Tab-separated table of C-alpha atoms and ligand atoms in Angstrom:
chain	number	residue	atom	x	y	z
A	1	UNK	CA	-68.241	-15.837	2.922
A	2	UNK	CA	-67.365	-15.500	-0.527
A	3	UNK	CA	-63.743	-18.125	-2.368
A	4	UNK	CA	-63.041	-20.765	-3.241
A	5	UNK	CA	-63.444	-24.288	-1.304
A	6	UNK	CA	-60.229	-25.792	0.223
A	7	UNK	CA	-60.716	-29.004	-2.190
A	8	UNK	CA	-60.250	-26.842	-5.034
A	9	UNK	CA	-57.886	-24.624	-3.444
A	10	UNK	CA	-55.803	-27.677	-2.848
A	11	UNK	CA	-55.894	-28.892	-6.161
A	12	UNK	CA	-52.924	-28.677	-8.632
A	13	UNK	CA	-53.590	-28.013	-11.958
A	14	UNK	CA	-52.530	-30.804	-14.607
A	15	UNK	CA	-48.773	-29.602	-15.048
A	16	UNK	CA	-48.664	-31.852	-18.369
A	17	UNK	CA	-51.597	-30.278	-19.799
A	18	UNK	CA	-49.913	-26.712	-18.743
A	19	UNK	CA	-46.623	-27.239	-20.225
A	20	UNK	CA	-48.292	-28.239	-23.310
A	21	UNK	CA	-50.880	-25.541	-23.225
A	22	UNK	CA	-46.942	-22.977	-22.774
A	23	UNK	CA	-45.400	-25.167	-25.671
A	24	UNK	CA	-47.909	-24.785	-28.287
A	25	UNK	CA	-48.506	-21.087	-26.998
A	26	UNK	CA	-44.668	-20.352	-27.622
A	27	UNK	CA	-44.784	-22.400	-31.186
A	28	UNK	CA	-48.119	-19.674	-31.829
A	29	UNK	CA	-45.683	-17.016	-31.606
A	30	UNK	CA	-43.282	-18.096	-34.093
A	31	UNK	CA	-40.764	-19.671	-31.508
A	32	UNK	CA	-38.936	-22.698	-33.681
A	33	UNK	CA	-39.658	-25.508	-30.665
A	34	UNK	CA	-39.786	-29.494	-30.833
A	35	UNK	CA	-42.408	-30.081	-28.290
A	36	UNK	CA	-41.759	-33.455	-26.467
A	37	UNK	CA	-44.632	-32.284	-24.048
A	38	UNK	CA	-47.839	-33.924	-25.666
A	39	UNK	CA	-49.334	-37.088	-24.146
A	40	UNK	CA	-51.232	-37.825	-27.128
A	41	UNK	CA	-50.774	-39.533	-30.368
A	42	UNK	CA	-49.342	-36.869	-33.724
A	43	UNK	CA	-51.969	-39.085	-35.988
A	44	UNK	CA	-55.186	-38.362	-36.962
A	45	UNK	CA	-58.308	-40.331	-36.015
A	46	UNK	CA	-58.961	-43.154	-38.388
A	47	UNK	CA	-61.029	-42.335	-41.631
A	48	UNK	CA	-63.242	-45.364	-40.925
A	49	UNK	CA	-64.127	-44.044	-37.356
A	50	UNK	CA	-64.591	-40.490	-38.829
A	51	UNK	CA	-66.927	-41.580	-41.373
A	52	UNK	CA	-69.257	-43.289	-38.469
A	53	UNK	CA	-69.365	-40.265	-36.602
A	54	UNK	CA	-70.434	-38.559	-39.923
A	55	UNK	CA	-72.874	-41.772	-40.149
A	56	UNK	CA	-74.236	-41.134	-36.676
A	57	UNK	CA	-74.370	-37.450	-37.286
A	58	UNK	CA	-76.616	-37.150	-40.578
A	59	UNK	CA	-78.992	-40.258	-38.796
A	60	UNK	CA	-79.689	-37.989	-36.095
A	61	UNK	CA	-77.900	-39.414	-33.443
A	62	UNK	CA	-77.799	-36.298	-31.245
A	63	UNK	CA	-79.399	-36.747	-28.027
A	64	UNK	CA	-78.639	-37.354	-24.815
A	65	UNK	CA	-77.183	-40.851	-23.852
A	66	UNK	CA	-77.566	-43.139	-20.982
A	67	UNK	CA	-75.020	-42.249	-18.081
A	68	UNK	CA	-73.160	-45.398	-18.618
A	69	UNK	CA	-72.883	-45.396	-22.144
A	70	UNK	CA	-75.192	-46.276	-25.462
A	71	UNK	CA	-75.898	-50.313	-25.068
A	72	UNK	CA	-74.345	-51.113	-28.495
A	73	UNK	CA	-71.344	-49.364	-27.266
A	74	UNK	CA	-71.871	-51.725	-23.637
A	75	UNK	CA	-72.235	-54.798	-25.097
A	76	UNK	CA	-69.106	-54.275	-27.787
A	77	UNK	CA	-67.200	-53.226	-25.005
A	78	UNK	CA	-67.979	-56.183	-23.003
A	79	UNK	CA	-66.847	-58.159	-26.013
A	80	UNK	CA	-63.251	-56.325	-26.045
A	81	UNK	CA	-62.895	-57.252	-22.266
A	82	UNK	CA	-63.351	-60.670	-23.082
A	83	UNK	CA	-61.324	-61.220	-26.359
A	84	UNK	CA	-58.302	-59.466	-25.472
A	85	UNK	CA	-58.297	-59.531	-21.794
A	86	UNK	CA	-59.825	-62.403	-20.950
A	87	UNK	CA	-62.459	-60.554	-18.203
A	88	UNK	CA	-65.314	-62.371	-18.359
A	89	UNK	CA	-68.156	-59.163	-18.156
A	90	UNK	CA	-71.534	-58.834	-18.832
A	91	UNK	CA	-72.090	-55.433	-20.437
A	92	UNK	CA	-73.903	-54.032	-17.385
A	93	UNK	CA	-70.426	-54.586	-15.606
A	94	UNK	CA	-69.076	-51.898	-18.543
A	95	UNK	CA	-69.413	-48.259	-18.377
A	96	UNK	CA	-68.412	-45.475	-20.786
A	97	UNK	CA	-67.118	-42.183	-19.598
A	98	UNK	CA	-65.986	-38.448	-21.056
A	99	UNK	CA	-62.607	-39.892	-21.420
A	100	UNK	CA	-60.222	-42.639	-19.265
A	101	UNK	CA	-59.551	-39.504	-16.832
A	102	UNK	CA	-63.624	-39.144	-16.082
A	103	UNK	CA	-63.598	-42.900	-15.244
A	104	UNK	CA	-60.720	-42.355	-12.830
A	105	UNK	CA	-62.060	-39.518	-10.779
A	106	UNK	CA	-65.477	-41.220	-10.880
A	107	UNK	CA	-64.022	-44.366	-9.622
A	108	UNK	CA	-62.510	-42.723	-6.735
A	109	UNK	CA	-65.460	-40.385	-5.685
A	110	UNK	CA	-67.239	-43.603	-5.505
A	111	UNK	CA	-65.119	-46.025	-3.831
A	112	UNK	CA	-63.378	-43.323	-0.934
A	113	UNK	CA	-64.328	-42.238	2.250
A	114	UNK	CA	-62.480	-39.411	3.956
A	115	UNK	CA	-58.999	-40.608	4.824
A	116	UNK	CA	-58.993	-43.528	2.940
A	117	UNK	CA	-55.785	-44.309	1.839
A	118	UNK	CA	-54.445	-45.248	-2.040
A	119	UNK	CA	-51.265	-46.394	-2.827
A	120	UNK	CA	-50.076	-45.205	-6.267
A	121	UNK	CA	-46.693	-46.174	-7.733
A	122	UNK	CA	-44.435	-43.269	-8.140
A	123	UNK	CA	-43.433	-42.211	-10.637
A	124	UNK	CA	-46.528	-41.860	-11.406
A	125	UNK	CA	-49.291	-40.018	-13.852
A	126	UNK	CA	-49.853	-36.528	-12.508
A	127	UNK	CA	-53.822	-37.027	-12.220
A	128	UNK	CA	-53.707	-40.072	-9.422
A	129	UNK	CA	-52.636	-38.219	-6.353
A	130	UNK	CA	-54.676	-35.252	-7.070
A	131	UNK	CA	-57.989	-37.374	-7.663
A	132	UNK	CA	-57.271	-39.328	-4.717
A	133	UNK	CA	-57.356	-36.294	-2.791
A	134	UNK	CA	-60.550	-34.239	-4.722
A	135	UNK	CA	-62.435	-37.228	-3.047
A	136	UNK	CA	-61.037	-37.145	0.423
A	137	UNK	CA	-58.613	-39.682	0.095
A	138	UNK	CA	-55.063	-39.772	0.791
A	139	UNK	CA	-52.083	-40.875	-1.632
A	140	UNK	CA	-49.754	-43.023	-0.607
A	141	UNK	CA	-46.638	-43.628	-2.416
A	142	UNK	CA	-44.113	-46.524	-3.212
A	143	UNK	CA	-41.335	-45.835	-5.283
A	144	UNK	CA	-40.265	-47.769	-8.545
A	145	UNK	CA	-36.425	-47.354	-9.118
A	146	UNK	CA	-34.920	-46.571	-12.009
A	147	UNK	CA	-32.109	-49.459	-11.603
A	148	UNK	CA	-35.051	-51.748	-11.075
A	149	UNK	CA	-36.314	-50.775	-14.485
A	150	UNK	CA	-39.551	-49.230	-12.812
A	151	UNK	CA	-40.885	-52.341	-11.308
A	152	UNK	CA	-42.630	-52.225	-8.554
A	153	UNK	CA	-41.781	-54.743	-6.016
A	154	UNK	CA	-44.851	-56.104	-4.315
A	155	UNK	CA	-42.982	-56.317	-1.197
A	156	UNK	CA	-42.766	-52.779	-0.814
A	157	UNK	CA	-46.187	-52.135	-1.924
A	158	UNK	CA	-47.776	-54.642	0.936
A	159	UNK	CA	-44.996	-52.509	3.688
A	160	UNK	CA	-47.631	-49.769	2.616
A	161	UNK	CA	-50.374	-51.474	3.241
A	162	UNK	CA	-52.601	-50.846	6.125
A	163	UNK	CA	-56.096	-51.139	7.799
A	164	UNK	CA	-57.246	-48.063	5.839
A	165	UNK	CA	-55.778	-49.482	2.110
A	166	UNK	CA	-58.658	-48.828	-0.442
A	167	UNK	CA	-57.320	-49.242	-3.414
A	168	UNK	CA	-53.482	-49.937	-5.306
A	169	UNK	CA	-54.004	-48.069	-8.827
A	170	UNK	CA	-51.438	-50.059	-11.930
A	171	UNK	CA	-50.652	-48.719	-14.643
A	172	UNK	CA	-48.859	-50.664	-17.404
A	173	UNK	CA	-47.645	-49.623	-19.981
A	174	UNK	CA	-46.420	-46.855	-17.557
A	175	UNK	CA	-47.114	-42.974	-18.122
A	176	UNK	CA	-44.389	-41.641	-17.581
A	177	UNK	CA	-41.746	-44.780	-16.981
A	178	UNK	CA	-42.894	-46.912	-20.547
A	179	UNK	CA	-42.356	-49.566	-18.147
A	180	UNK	CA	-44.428	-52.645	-18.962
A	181	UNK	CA	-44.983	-54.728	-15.842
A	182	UNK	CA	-44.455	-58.761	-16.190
A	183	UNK	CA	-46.995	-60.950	-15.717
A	184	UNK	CA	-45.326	-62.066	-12.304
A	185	UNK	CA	-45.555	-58.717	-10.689
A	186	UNK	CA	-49.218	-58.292	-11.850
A	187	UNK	CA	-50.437	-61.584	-10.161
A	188	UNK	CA	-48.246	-60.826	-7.202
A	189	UNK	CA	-50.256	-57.177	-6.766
A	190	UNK	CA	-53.651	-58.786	-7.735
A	191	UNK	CA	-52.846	-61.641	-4.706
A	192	UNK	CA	-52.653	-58.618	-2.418
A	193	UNK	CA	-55.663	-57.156	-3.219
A	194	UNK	CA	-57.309	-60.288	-2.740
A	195	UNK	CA	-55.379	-61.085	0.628
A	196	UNK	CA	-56.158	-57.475	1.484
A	197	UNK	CA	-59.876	-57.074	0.350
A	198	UNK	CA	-58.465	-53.522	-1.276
A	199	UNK	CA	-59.659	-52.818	-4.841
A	200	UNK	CA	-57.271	-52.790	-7.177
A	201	UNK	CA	-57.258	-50.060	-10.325
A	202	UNK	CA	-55.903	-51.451	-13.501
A	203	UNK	CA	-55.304	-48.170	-15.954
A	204	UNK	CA	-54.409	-50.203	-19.393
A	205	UNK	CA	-54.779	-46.817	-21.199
A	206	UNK	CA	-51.586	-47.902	-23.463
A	207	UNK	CA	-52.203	-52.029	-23.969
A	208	UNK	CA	-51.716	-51.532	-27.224
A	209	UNK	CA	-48.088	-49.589	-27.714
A	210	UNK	CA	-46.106	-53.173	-26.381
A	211	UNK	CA	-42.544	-52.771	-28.193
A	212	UNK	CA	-41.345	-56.047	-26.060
A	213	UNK	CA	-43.201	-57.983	-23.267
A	214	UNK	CA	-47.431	-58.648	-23.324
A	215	UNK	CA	-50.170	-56.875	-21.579
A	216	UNK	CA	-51.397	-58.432	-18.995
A	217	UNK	CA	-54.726	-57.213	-17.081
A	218	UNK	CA	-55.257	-58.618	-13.557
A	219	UNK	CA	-58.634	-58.338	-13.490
A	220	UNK	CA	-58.529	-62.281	-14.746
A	221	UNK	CA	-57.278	-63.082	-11.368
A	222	UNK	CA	-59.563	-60.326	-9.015
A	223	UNK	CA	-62.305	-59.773	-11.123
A	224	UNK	CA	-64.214	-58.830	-7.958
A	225	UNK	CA	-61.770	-56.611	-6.484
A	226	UNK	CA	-60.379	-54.920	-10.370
A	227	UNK	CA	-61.765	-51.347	-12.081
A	228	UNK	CA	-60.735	-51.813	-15.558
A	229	UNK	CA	-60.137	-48.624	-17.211
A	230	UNK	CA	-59.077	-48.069	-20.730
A	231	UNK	CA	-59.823	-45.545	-23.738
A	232	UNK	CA	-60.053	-44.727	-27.085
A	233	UNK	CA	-57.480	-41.354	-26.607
A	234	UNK	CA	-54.406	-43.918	-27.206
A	235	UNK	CA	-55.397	-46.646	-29.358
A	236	UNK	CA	-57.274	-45.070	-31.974
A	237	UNK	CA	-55.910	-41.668	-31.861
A	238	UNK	CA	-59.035	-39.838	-30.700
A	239	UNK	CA	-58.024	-37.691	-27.733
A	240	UNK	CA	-60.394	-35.094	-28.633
A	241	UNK	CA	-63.323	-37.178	-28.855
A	242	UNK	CA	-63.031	-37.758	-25.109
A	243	UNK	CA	-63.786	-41.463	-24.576
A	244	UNK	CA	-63.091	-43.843	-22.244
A	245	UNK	CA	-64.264	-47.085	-20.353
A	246	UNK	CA	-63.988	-49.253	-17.776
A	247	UNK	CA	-65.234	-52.550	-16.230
A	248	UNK	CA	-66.072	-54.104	-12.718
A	249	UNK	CA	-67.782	-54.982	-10.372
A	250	UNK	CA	-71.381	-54.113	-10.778
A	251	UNK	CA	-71.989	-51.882	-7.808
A	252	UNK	CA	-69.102	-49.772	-8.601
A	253	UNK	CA	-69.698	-49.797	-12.127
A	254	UNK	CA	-73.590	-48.199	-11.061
A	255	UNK	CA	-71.933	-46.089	-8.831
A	256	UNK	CA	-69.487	-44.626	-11.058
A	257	UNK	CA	-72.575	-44.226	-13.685
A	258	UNK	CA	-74.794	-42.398	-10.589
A	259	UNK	CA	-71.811	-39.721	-10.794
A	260	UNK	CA	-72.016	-38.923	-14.696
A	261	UNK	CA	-75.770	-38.834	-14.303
A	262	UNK	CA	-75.355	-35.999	-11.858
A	263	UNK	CA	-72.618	-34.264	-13.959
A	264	UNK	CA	-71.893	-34.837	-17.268
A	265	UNK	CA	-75.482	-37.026	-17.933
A	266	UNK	CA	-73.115	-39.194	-20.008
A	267	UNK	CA	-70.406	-38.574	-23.125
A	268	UNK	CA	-70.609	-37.488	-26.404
A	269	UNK	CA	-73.418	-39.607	-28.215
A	270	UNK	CA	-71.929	-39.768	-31.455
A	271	UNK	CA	-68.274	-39.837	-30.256
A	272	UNK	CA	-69.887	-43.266	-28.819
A	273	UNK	CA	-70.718	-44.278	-32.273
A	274	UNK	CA	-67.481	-43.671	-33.640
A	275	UNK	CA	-66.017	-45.691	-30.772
A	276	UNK	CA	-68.304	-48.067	-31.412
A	277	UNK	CA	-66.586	-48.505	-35.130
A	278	UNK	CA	-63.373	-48.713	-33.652
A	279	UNK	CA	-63.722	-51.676	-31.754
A	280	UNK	CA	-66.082	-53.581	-34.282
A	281	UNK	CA	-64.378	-53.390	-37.539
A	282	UNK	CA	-61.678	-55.135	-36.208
A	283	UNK	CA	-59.907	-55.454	-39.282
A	284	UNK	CA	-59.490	-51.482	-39.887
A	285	UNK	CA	-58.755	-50.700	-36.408
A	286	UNK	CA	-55.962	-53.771	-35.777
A	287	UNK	CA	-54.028	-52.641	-38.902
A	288	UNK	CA	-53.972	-48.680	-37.713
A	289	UNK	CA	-52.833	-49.786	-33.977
A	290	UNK	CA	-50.050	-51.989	-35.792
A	291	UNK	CA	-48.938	-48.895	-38.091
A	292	UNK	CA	-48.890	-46.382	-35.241
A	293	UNK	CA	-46.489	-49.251	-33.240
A	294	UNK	CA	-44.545	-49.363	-35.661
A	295	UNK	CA	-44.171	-45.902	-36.018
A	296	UNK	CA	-43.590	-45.304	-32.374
A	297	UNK	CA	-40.705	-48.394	-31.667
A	298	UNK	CA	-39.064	-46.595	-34.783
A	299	UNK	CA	-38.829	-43.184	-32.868
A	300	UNK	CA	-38.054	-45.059	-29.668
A	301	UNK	CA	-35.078	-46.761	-31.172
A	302	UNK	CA	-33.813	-43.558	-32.208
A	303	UNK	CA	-34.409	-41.308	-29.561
A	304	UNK	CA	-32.862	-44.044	-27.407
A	305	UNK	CA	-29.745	-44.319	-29.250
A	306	UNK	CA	-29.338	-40.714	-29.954
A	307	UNK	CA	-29.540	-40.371	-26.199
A	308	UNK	CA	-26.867	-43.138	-25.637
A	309	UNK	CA	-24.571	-41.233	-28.106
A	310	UNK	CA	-24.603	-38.584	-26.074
A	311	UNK	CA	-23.979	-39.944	-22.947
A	312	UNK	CA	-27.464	-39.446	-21.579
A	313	UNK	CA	-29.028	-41.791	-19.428
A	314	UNK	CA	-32.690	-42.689	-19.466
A	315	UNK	CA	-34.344	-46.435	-18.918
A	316	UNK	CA	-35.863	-48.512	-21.607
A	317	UNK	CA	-39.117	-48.321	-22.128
A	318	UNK	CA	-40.858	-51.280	-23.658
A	319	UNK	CA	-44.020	-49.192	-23.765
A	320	UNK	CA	-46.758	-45.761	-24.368
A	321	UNK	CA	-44.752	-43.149	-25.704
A	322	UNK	CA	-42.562	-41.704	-23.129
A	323	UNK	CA	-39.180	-42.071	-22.062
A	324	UNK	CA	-37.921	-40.177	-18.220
A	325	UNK	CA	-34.531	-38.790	-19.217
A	326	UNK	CA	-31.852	-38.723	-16.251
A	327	UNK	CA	-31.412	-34.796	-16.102
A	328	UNK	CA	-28.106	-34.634	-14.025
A	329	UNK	CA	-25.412	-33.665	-16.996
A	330	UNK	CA	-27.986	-30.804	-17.381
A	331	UNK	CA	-28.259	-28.767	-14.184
A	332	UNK	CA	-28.920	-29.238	-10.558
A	333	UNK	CA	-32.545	-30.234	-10.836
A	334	UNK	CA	-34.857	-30.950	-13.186
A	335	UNK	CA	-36.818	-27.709	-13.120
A	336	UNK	CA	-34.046	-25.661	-13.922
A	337	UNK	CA	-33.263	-28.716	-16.672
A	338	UNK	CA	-36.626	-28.294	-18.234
A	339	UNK	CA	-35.767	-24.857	-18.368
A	340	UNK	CA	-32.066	-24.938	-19.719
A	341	UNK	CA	-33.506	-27.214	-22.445
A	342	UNK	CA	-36.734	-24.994	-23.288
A	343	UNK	CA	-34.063	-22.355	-23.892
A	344	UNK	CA	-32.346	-24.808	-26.524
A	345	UNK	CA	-35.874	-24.914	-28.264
A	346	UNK	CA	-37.277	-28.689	-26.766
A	347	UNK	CA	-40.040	-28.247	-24.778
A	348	UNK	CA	-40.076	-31.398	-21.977
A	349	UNK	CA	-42.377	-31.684	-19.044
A	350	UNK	CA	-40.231	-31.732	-15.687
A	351	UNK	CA	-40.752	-35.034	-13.981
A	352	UNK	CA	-41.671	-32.819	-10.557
A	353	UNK	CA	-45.353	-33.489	-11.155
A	354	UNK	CA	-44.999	-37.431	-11.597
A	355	UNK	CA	-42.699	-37.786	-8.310
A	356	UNK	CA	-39.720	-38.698	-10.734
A	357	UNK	CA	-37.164	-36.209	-9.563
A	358	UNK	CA	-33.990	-35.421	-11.448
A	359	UNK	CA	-35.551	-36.220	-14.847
A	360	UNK	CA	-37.923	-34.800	-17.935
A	361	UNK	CA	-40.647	-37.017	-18.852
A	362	UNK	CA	-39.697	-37.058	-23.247
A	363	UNK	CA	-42.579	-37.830	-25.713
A	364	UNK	CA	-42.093	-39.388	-28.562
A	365	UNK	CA	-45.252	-38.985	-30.628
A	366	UNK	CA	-43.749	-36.887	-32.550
A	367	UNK	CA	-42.096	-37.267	-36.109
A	368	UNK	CA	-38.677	-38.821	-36.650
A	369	UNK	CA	-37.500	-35.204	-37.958
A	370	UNK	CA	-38.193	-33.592	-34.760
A	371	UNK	CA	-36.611	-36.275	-32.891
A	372	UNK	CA	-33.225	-35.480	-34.789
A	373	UNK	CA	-33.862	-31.977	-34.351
A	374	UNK	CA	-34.566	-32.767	-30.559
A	375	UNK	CA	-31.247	-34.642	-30.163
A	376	UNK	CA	-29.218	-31.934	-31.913
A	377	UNK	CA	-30.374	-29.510	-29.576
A	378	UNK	CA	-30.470	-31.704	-26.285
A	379	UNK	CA	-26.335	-31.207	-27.450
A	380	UNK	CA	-26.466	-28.469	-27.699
A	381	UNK	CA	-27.445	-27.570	-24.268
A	382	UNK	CA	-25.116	-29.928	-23.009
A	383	UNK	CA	-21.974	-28.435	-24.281
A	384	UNK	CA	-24.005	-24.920	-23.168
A	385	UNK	CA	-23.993	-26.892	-19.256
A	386	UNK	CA	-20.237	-27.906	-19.657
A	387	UNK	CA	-18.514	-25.006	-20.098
B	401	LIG	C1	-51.949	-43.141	-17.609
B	401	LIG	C2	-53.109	-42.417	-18.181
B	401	LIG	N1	-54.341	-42.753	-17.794
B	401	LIG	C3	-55.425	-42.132	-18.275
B	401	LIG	C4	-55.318	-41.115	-19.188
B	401	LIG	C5	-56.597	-40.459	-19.629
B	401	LIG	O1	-56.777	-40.367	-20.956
B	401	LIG	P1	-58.141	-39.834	-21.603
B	401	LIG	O2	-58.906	-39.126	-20.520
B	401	LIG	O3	-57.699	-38.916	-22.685
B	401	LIG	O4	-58.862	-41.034	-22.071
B	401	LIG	C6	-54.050	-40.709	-19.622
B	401	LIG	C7	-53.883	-39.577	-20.556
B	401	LIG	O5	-52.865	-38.985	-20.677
B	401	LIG	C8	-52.919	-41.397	-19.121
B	401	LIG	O6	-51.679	-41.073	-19.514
């Protein structure tokens, strides 16, 4: 019989990446919009890191990889786990995938059996659940509260615990919350994992966009039980180029590397130079990461305050790019929210997708301008909801 298999069917697509995709679409047509949609930095890609592509490029670097990644690439990666997170890897516990998103979905097609069970904290990043599932596992939520400024407690994650507990996937800095979990609340979710023989999936996509508070990575404290996974998309403004990595145990690691091999034989050979650059000439990359943090606690601090001004409620974040804005003062949900505000020309993703009902997920990698023009219209459609 001819379709389409029930995995698929049962898949959702990526409602971030859609609203974006309608966003931009709109904006083609000559619609004046601030788009608040994007999960991605408004910079370009460092000129060093360009320049070693073009290096990489004219030398002739243009074949085919090795699944896990080039071994320059492993062994300076290896050397970034260990300087700034203190995971003590050898480069064959490092692998390098077609983005931080590739790493994830490998991870979990290698680590799940049918029905095993993952906790992810909700809100959380649209992709989770739905990977979790592509690979015959089954999400399990705990909610983080907004008056708890997104913190998970670890004593509701271990009520969800259970025989069939695989994995716990973290994520700090949070997409879509910003929140940035202490150091506590890390050790006291890494202890679990170890009490619990579950693996535990550290996404540190965003370590570098702090505003207030550290990163923390437990890994340090279960380096037998943590996947690592991090990217270039965030840090060095290279979503395009479609790198990402990730560390851990070595079996994993293989079997994460067996899955590229049969799929996408391995990433983009001279994006993996140009990562390469960015995490060697320390120097160049350190000072762009500190300008774009800048940049981004700048448009924080206003968005947040224009918010306040107007009496709208959303929780601090103290890190990525996101804020979840409280959506009550604009209709009954946040669909119809999403919608009322599309209509006043911001385009914001409903939080529906990330299990954070009753709020838009707002990005702020955008200019300052467009933030004004943002706020001006977020009035706008809240005198339009008043009357
Ligand atoms: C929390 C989180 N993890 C992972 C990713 C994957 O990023 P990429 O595949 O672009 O490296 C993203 C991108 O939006 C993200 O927000």
């Amino acid at each position: 019989m001819r379709g389409l298999s029930q995995r698929v069917q049962a898949m959702k697509p990526s409602a971030t990446v859609a609203v974006n995709a309608r966003a931009l679409e709109l904006r083609r047509q000559g619609v004046d919009l601030v788009a608040l949609t994007a999960g991605e930095p408004d910079f370009d890609t460092p000129e060093h890191v360009k320049e070693a592509a073009r290096r990489a490029l004219l030398a002739g670097k243009t074949k085919y990889a090795p699944p896990a990644g080039i071994p320059e690439l492993r062994e300076a990666l290896a050397e970034k786990f260990r300087r700034e997170n203190g995971l003590g890897v050898k480069p064959e516990e490092t692998l390098v995938t077609v983005g931080g998103k590739q790493a994830l979905f490998n991870l979990f097609q290698a680590i799940l059996d049918p029905g095993d069970e993952v906790i992810v904290l909700a809100p959380y990043w649209v992709s989770y659940p739905e990977m979790v599932r592509f690979a015959g596992g089954v999400p399990v939520e705990v909610e983080t509260r907004p008056e708890e400024g997104f913190i998970p407690d670890p004593e509701r994650v271990q009520r969800a615990i259970t025989p069939r507990t695989k994995a716990l996937v973290v994520n700090s800095p949070n997409n879509p919350t910003g929140a940035v979990y202490p150091k506590e609340v890390l050790e006291a979710l890494a202890r679990l994992a170890l009490e619990h023989d579950f693996y535990l999936v550290s996404d540190e996509i965003y370590e570098h966009l702090i505003y207030e508070g550290e990163h923390f990575s437990p890994g340090t404290l279960a380096p037998e039980h943590t996947i690592t996974v991090n990217g270039a998309a965030k840090a060095f403004a290279m979503t395009g180029w479609r790198i990402g990595y990730a560390c851990g145990p070595k079996a994993v690691i293989q079997a994460m590397a067996n899955v590229s091999s049969q799929s996408t034989t391995s990433p983009d050979t001279i994006a993996q130079w140009a990562t390469l650059e960015a995490l060697t000439n320390r120097e160049s990359s350190q000072a762009f990461i500190a300008m774009a943090r800048e940049a981004y606690r700048r448009r924080r601090d206003l968005l947040l305050s224009g918010l306040a001004s107007l009496g709208l409620k959303a929780v601090r974040p103290s890190g990525a790019f996101y804020v979840l804005l409280d959506t009550s003062p604009f209709a009954p949900d946040e669909i119809r929210a999403a919608e009322r505000l599309l209509e006043a020309g911001v385009a914001v993703v409903p939080g529906t997708d990330f299990a954070a009902y009753g709020h838009v997920r707002l990005s702020y990698a955008t200019s300052e301008a467009q933030l004004q023009k943002a706020l001006e219209r977020f009035a706008e459609a809240l005198s339009r909801a008043q009357v």
